[in-house]
GROMACS .gro file of C-alpha atoms in nm:
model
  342
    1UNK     CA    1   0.000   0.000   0.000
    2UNK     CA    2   0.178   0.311  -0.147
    3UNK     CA    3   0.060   0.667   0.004
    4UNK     CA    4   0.118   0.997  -0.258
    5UNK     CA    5   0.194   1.349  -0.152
    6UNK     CA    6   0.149   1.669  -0.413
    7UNK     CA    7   0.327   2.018  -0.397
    8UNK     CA    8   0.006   2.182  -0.381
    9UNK     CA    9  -0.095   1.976  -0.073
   10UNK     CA   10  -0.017   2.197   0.274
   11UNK     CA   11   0.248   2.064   0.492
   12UNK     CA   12  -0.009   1.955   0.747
   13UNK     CA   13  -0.161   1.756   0.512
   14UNK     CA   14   0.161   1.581   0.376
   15UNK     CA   15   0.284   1.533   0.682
   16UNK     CA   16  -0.077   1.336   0.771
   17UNK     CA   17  -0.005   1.125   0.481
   18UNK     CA   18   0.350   1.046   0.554
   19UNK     CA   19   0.238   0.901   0.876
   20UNK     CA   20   0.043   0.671   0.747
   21UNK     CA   21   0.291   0.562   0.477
   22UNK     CA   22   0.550   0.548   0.776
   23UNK     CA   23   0.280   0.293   0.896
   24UNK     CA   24   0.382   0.036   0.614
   25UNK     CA   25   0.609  -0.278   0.670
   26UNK     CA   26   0.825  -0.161   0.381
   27UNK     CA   27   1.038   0.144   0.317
   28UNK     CA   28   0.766   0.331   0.162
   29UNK     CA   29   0.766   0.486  -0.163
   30UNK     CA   30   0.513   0.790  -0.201
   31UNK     CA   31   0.406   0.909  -0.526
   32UNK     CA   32   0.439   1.244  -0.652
   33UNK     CA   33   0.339   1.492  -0.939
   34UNK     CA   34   0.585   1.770  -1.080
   35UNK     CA   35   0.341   1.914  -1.339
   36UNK     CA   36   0.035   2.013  -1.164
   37UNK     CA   37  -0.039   2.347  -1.339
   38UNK     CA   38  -0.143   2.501  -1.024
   39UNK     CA   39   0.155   2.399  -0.828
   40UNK     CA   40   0.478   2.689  -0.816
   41UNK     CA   41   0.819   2.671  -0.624
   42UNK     CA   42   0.906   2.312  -0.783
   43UNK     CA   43   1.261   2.393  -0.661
   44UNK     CA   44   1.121   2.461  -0.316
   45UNK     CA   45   0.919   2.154  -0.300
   46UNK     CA   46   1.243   1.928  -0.430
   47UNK     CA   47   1.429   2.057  -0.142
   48UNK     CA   48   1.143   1.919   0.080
   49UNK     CA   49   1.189   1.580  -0.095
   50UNK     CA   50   1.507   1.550  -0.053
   51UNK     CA   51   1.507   1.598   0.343
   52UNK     CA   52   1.253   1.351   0.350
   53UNK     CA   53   1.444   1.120   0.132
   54UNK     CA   54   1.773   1.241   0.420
   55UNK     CA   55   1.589   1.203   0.742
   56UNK     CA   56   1.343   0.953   0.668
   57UNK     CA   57   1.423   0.727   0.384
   58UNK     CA   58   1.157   0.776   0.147
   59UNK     CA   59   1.172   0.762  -0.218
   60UNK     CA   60   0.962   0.898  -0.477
   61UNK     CA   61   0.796   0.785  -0.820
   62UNK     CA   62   0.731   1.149  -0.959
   63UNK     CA   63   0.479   1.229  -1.258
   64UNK     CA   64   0.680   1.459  -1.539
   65UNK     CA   65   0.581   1.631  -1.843
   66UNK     CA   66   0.732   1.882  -2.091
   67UNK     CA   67   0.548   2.167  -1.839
   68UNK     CA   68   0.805   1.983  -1.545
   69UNK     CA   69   1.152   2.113  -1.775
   70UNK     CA   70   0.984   2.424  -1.802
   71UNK     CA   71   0.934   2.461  -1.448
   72UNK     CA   72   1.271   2.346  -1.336
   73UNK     CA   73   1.456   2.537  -1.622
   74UNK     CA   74   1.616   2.244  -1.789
   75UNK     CA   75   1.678   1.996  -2.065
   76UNK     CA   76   1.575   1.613  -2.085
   77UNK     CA   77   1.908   1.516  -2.031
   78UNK     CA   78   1.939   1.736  -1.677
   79UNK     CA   79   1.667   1.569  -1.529
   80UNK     CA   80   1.885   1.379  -1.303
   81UNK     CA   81   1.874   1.677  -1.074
   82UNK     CA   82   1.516   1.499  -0.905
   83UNK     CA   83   1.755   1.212  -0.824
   84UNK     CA   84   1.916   1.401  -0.575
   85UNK     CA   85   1.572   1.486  -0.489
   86UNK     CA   86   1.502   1.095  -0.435
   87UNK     CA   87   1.306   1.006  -0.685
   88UNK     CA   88   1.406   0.690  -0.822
   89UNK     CA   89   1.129   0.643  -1.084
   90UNK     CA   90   0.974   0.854  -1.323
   91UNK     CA   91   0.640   0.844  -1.454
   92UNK     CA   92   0.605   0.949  -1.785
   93UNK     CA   93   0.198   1.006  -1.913
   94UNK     CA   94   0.247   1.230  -2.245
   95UNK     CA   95   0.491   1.478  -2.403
   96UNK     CA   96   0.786   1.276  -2.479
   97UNK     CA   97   0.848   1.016  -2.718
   98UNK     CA   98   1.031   0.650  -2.670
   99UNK     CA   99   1.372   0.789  -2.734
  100UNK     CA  100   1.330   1.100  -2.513
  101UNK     CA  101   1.184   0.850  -2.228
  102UNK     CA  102   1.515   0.671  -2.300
  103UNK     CA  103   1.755   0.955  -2.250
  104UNK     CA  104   1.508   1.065  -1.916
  105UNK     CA  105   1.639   0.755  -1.768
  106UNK     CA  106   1.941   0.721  -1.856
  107UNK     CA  107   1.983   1.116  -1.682
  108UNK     CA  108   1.893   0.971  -1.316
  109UNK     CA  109   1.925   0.602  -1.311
  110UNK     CA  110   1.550   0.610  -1.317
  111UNK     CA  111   1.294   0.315  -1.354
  112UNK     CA  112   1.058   0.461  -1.606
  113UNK     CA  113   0.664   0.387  -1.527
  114UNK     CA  114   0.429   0.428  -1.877
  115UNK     CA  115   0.058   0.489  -1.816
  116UNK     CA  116  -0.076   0.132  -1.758
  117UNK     CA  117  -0.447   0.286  -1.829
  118UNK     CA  118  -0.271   0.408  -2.229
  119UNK     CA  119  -0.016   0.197  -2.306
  120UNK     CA  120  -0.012  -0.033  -2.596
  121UNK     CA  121   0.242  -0.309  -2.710
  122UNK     CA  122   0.427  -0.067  -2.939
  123UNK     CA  123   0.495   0.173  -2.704
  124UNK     CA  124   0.663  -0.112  -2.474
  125UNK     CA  125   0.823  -0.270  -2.747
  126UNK     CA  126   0.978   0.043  -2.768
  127UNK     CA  127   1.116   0.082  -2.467
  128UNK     CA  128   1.311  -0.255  -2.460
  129UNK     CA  129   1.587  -0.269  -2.252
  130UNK     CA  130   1.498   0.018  -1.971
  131UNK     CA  131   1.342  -0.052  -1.616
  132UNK     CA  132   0.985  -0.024  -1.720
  133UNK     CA  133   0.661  -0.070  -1.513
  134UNK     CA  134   0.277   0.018  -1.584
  135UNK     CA  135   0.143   0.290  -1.359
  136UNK     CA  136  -0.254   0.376  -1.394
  137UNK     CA  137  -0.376   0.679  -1.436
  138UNK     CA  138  -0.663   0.832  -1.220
  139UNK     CA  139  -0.952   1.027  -1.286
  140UNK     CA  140  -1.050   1.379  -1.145
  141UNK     CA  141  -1.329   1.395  -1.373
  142UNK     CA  142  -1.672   1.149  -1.277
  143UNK     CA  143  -1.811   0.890  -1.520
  144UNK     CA  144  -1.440   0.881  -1.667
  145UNK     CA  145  -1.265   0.595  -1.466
  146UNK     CA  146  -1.159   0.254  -1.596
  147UNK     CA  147  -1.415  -0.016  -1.668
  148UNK     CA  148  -1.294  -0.346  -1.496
  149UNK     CA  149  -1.269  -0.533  -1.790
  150UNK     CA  150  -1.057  -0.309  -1.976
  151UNK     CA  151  -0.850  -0.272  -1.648
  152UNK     CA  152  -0.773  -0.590  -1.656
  153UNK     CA  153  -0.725  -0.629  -1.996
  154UNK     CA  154  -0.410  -0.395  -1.954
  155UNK     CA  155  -0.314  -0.507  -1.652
  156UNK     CA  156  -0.263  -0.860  -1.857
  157UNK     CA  157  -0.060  -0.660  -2.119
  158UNK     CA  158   0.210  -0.575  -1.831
  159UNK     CA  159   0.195  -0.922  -1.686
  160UNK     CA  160   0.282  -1.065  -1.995
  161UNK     CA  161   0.599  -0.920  -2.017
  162UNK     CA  162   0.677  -0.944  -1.619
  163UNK     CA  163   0.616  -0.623  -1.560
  164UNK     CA  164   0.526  -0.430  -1.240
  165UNK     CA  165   0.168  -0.284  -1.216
  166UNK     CA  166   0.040   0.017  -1.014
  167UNK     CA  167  -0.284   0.072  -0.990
  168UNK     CA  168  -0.469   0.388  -0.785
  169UNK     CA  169  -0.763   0.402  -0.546
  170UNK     CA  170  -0.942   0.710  -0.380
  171UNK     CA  171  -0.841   0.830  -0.071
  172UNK     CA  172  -1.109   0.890   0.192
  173UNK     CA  173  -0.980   1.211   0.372
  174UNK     CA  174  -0.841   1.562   0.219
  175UNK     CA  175  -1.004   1.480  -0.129
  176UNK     CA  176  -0.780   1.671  -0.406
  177UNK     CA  177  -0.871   1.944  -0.611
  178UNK     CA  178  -1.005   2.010  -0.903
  179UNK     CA  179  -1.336   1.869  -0.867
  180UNK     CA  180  -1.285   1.704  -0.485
  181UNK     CA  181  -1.430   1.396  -0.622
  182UNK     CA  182  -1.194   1.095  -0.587
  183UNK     CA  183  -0.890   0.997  -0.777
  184UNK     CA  184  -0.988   0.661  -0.889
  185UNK     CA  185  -0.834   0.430  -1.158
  186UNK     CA  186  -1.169   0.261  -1.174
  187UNK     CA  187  -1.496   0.457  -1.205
  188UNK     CA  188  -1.715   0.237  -0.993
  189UNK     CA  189  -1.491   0.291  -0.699
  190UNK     CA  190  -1.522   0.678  -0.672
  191UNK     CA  191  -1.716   0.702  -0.355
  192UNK     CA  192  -1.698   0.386  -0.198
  193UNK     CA  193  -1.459   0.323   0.130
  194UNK     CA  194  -1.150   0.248   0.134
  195UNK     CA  195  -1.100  -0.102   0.274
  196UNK     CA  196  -1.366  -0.227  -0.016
  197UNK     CA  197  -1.177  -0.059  -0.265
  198UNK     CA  198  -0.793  -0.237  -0.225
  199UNK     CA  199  -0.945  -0.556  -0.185
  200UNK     CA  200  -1.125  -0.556  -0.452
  201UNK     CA  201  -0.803  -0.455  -0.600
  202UNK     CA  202  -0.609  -0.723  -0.465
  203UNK     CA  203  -0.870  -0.986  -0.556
  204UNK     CA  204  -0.895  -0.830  -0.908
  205UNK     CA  205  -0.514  -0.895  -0.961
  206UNK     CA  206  -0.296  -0.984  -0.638
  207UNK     CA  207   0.020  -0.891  -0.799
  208UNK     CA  208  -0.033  -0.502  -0.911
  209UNK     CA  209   0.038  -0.245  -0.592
  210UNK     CA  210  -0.271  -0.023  -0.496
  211UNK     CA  211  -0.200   0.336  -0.428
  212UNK     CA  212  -0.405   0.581  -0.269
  213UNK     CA  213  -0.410   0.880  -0.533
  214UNK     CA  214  -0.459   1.143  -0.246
  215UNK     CA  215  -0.500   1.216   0.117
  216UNK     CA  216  -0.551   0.936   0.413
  217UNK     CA  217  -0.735   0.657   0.498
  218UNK     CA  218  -1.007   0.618   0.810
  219UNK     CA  219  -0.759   0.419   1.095
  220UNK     CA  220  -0.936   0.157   1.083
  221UNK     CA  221  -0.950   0.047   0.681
  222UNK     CA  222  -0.563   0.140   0.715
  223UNK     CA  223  -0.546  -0.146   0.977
  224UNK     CA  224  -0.732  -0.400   0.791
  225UNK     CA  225  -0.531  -0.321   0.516
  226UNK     CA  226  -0.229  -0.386   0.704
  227UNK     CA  227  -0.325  -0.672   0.840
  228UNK     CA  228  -0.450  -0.819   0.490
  229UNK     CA  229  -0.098  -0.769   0.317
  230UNK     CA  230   0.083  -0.940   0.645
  231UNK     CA  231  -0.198  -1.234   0.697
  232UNK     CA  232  -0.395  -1.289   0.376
  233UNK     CA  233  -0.686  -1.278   0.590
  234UNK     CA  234  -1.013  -1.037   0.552
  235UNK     CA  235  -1.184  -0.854   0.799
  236UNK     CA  236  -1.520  -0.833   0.758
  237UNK     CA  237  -1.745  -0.593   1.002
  238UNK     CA  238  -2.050  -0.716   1.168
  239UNK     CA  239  -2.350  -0.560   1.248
  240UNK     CA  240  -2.667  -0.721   1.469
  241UNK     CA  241  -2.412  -0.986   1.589
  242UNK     CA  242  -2.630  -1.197   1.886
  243UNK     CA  243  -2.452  -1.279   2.200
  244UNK     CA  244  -2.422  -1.662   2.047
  245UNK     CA  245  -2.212  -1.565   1.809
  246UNK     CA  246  -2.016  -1.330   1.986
  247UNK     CA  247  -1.676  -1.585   1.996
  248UNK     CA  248  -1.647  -1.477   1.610
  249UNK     CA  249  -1.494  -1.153   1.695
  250UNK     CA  250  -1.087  -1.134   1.692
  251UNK     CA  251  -1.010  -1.502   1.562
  252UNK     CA  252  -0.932  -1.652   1.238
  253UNK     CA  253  -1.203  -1.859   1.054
  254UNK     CA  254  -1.157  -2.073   0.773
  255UNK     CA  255  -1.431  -2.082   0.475
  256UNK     CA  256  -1.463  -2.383   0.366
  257UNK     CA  257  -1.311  -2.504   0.048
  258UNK     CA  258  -1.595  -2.669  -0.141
  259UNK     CA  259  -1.724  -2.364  -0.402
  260UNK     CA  260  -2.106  -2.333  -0.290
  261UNK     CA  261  -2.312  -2.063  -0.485
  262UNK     CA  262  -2.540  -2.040  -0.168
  263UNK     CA  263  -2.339  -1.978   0.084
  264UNK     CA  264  -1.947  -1.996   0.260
  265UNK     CA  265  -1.977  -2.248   0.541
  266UNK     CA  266  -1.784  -2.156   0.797
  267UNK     CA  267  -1.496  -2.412   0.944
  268UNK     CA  268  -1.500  -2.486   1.301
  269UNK     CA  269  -1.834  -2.341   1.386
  270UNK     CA  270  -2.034  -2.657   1.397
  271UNK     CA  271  -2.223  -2.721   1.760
  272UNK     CA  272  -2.278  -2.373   1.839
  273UNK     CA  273  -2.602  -2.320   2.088
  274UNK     CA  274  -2.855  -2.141   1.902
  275UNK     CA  275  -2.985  -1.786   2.002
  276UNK     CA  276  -3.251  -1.756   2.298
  277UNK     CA  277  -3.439  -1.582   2.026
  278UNK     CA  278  -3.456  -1.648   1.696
  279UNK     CA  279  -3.461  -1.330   1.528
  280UNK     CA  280  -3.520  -1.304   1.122
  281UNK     CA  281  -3.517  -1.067   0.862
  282UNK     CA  282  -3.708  -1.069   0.548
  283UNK     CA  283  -3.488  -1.320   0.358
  284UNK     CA  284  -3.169  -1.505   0.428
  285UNK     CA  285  -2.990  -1.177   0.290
  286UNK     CA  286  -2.674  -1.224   0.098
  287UNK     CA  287  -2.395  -1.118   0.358
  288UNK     CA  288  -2.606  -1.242   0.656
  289UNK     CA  289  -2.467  -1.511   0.892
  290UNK     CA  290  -2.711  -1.808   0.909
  291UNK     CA  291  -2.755  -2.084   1.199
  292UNK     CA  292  -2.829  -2.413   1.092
  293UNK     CA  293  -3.059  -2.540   1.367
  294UNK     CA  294  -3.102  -2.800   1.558
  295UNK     CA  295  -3.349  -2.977   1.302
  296UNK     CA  296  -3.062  -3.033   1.062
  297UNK     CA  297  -2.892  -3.300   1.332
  298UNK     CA  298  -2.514  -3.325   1.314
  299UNK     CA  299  -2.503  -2.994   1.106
  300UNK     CA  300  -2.637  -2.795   1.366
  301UNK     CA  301  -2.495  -2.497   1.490
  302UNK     CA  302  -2.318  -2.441   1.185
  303UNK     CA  303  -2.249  -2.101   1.012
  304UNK     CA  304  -2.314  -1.970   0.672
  305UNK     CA  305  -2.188  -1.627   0.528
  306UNK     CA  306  -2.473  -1.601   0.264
  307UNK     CA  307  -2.354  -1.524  -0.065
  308UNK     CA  308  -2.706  -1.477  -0.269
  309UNK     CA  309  -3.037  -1.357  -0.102
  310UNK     CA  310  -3.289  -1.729  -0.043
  311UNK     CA  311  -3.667  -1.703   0.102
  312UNK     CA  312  -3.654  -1.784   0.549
  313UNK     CA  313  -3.705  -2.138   0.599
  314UNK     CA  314  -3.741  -2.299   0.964
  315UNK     CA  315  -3.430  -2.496   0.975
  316UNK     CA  316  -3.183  -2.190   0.997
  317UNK     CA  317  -3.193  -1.822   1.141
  318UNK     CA  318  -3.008  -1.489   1.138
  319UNK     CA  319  -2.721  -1.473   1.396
  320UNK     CA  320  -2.544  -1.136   1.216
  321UNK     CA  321  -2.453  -0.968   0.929
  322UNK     CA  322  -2.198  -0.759   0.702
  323UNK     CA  323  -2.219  -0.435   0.790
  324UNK     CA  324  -2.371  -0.212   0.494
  325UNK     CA  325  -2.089  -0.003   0.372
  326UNK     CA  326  -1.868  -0.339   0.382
  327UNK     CA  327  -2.151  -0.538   0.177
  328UNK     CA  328  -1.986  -0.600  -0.150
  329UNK     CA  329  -1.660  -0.759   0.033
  330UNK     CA  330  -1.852  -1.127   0.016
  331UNK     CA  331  -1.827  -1.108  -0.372
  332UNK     CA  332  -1.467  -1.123  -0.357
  333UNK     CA  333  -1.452  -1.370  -0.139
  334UNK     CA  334  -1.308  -1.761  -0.272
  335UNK     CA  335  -1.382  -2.057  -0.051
  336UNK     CA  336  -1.078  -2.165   0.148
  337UNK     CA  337  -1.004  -1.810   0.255
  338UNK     CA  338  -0.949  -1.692   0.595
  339UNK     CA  339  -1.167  -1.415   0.734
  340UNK     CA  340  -1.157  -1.202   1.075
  341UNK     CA  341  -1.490  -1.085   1.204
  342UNK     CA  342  -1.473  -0.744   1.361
   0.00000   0.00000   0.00000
């Protein structure tokens, strides 16, 4: 999980970010733009980098452009000066062509990251030979993301070749300007929370590294996002949990392997006493927890994480459920996963 900071961003609210990118397992690297029109002092705002990259060890994947050599006052082949800044990669989107690129890295060492959301197979034919990896682009604008399956469709592109992917979510606090919408690389994700977001991103394709495109995260998505890269396993927040059930919360739980399109049976849970009262809803809702009762004999007790919506019967009964904002987690769920309840 990669954070990114912006020269038009106030100091306060870098400095919020780099605490959560400080949070990371890693040596973080923090992604960066050096031609935002608004943005002025580029000098300035290198000279901040480069403590950072002194004190703290950060290092930087910074967007360029033709404006960016303007703004600094020099050629393609003086762009090593950001080096010093500690940027190690540079992410090229439009402006220069293949043997430019190649002469911008060969001026800092640099990997060079191509727009993963643009990029076809001549332009990386073309740049055979450098450090190369696919970096998304996001989307200020609404109804202008990414659809998945052309995501994944270029994400595919850069797998082919072994390449690196980077991919962007929205942040959920200090939303950028111009429109103070969310910087997503997929459309559908614009206003939905965080945690949701990178695991759907993970699921989508486990190998490509989420970034959040601006701002911070709410603590607690930030922890179960931590806690998903170390463990594999998923949190899932409950909501109208009854006291029977109450042992879920802060252990591990296996879903069972076999691929059921009703529900994820859940390992270990078999024998658990039923409620005092049964309490149901209208349905057995997809991302409800069902009991199986004691009608069904040896399979009583047993929980289900309900992954379509079936009509009540009498044999189970609603124990808890996934909270609302957390709903669409279950669809990217695989039998034989591990999930937390929290």
């Amino acid at each position: 999980m990669l954070f990114s900071i912006y020269p038009t961003d106030s100091l306060h609210a870098r400095e919020r970010v780099l605490e959560q990118a400080d949070a990371q397992a890693v040596e973080p690297l923090v992604f960066t733009s050096f031609h935002i029109p608004e943005s002025e002092g580029l000098l300035q705002y290198g000279a901040y980098l480069q403590a950072l990259h002194r004190d703290r060890g950060l290092t930087f994947c910074g967007d360029v452009s033709p404006g960016t050599l303007d703004a600094l006052g020099v050629g393609i082949d003086d762009l090593g000066l950001l080096r010093r800044w500690g940027v190690t990669c540079l992410r090229i989107d439009y402006g220069f062509g293949p043997e430019q690129i190649r002469r911008i890295a060969a001026s800092g060492d640099y990997t060079i990251a191509v727009n993963a959301s643009t990029a076809d197979e001549a332009l990386l034919e073309s740049l055979a030979g450098l450090r190369v990896v696919g970096w998304h682009n996001f989307y200020p604008r609404p109804e202008t993301g990414l659809t998945v399956d052309f995501y994944l469709a270029q994400n595919a592109r850069f797998a082919e070749r072994g390449l690196d992917v980077y991919t962007f979510m929205p942040g959920e606090v200090d939303f950028r300007a111009p429109l103070f919408a969310g910087l997503p690389t997929l459309e559908h994700q614009r206003h939905r929370n965080a945690w949701r977001n990178y695991f759907e991103l993970r699921r989508l394709s486990p190998e490509v590294t989420v970034v959040c495109a601006e701002g911070i995260l709410a603590e607690d998505h930030l922890r179960w996002i931590l806690h998903f890269d170390a463990t594999g396993e998923a949190t899932l927040p409950l909501t109208g949990m009854d006291p029977s059930v109450e042992f879920l919360q802060g252990g591990s739980w296996h879903l069972r392997v076999e691929d059921s399109e009703v529900s994820f049976r859940i390992d270990g849970t078999r024998g658990t006493r039923a409620p005092a009262r049964l309490l149901n809803a209208d349905q057995r809702s997809r991302g409800s927890l069902q009991m199986d009762l004691d009608r069904y004999g040896r399979y009583r007790g047993e929980l289900h994480l309900m992954r379509t919506d079936r009509p009540l019967n009498q044999l189970q009964v609603r124990v808890a459920e996934v909270a609302g904002p957390y709903l669409g987690l279950v669809d990217s769920l695989n039998p034989g996963m591990v999930v937390r309840f929290d």
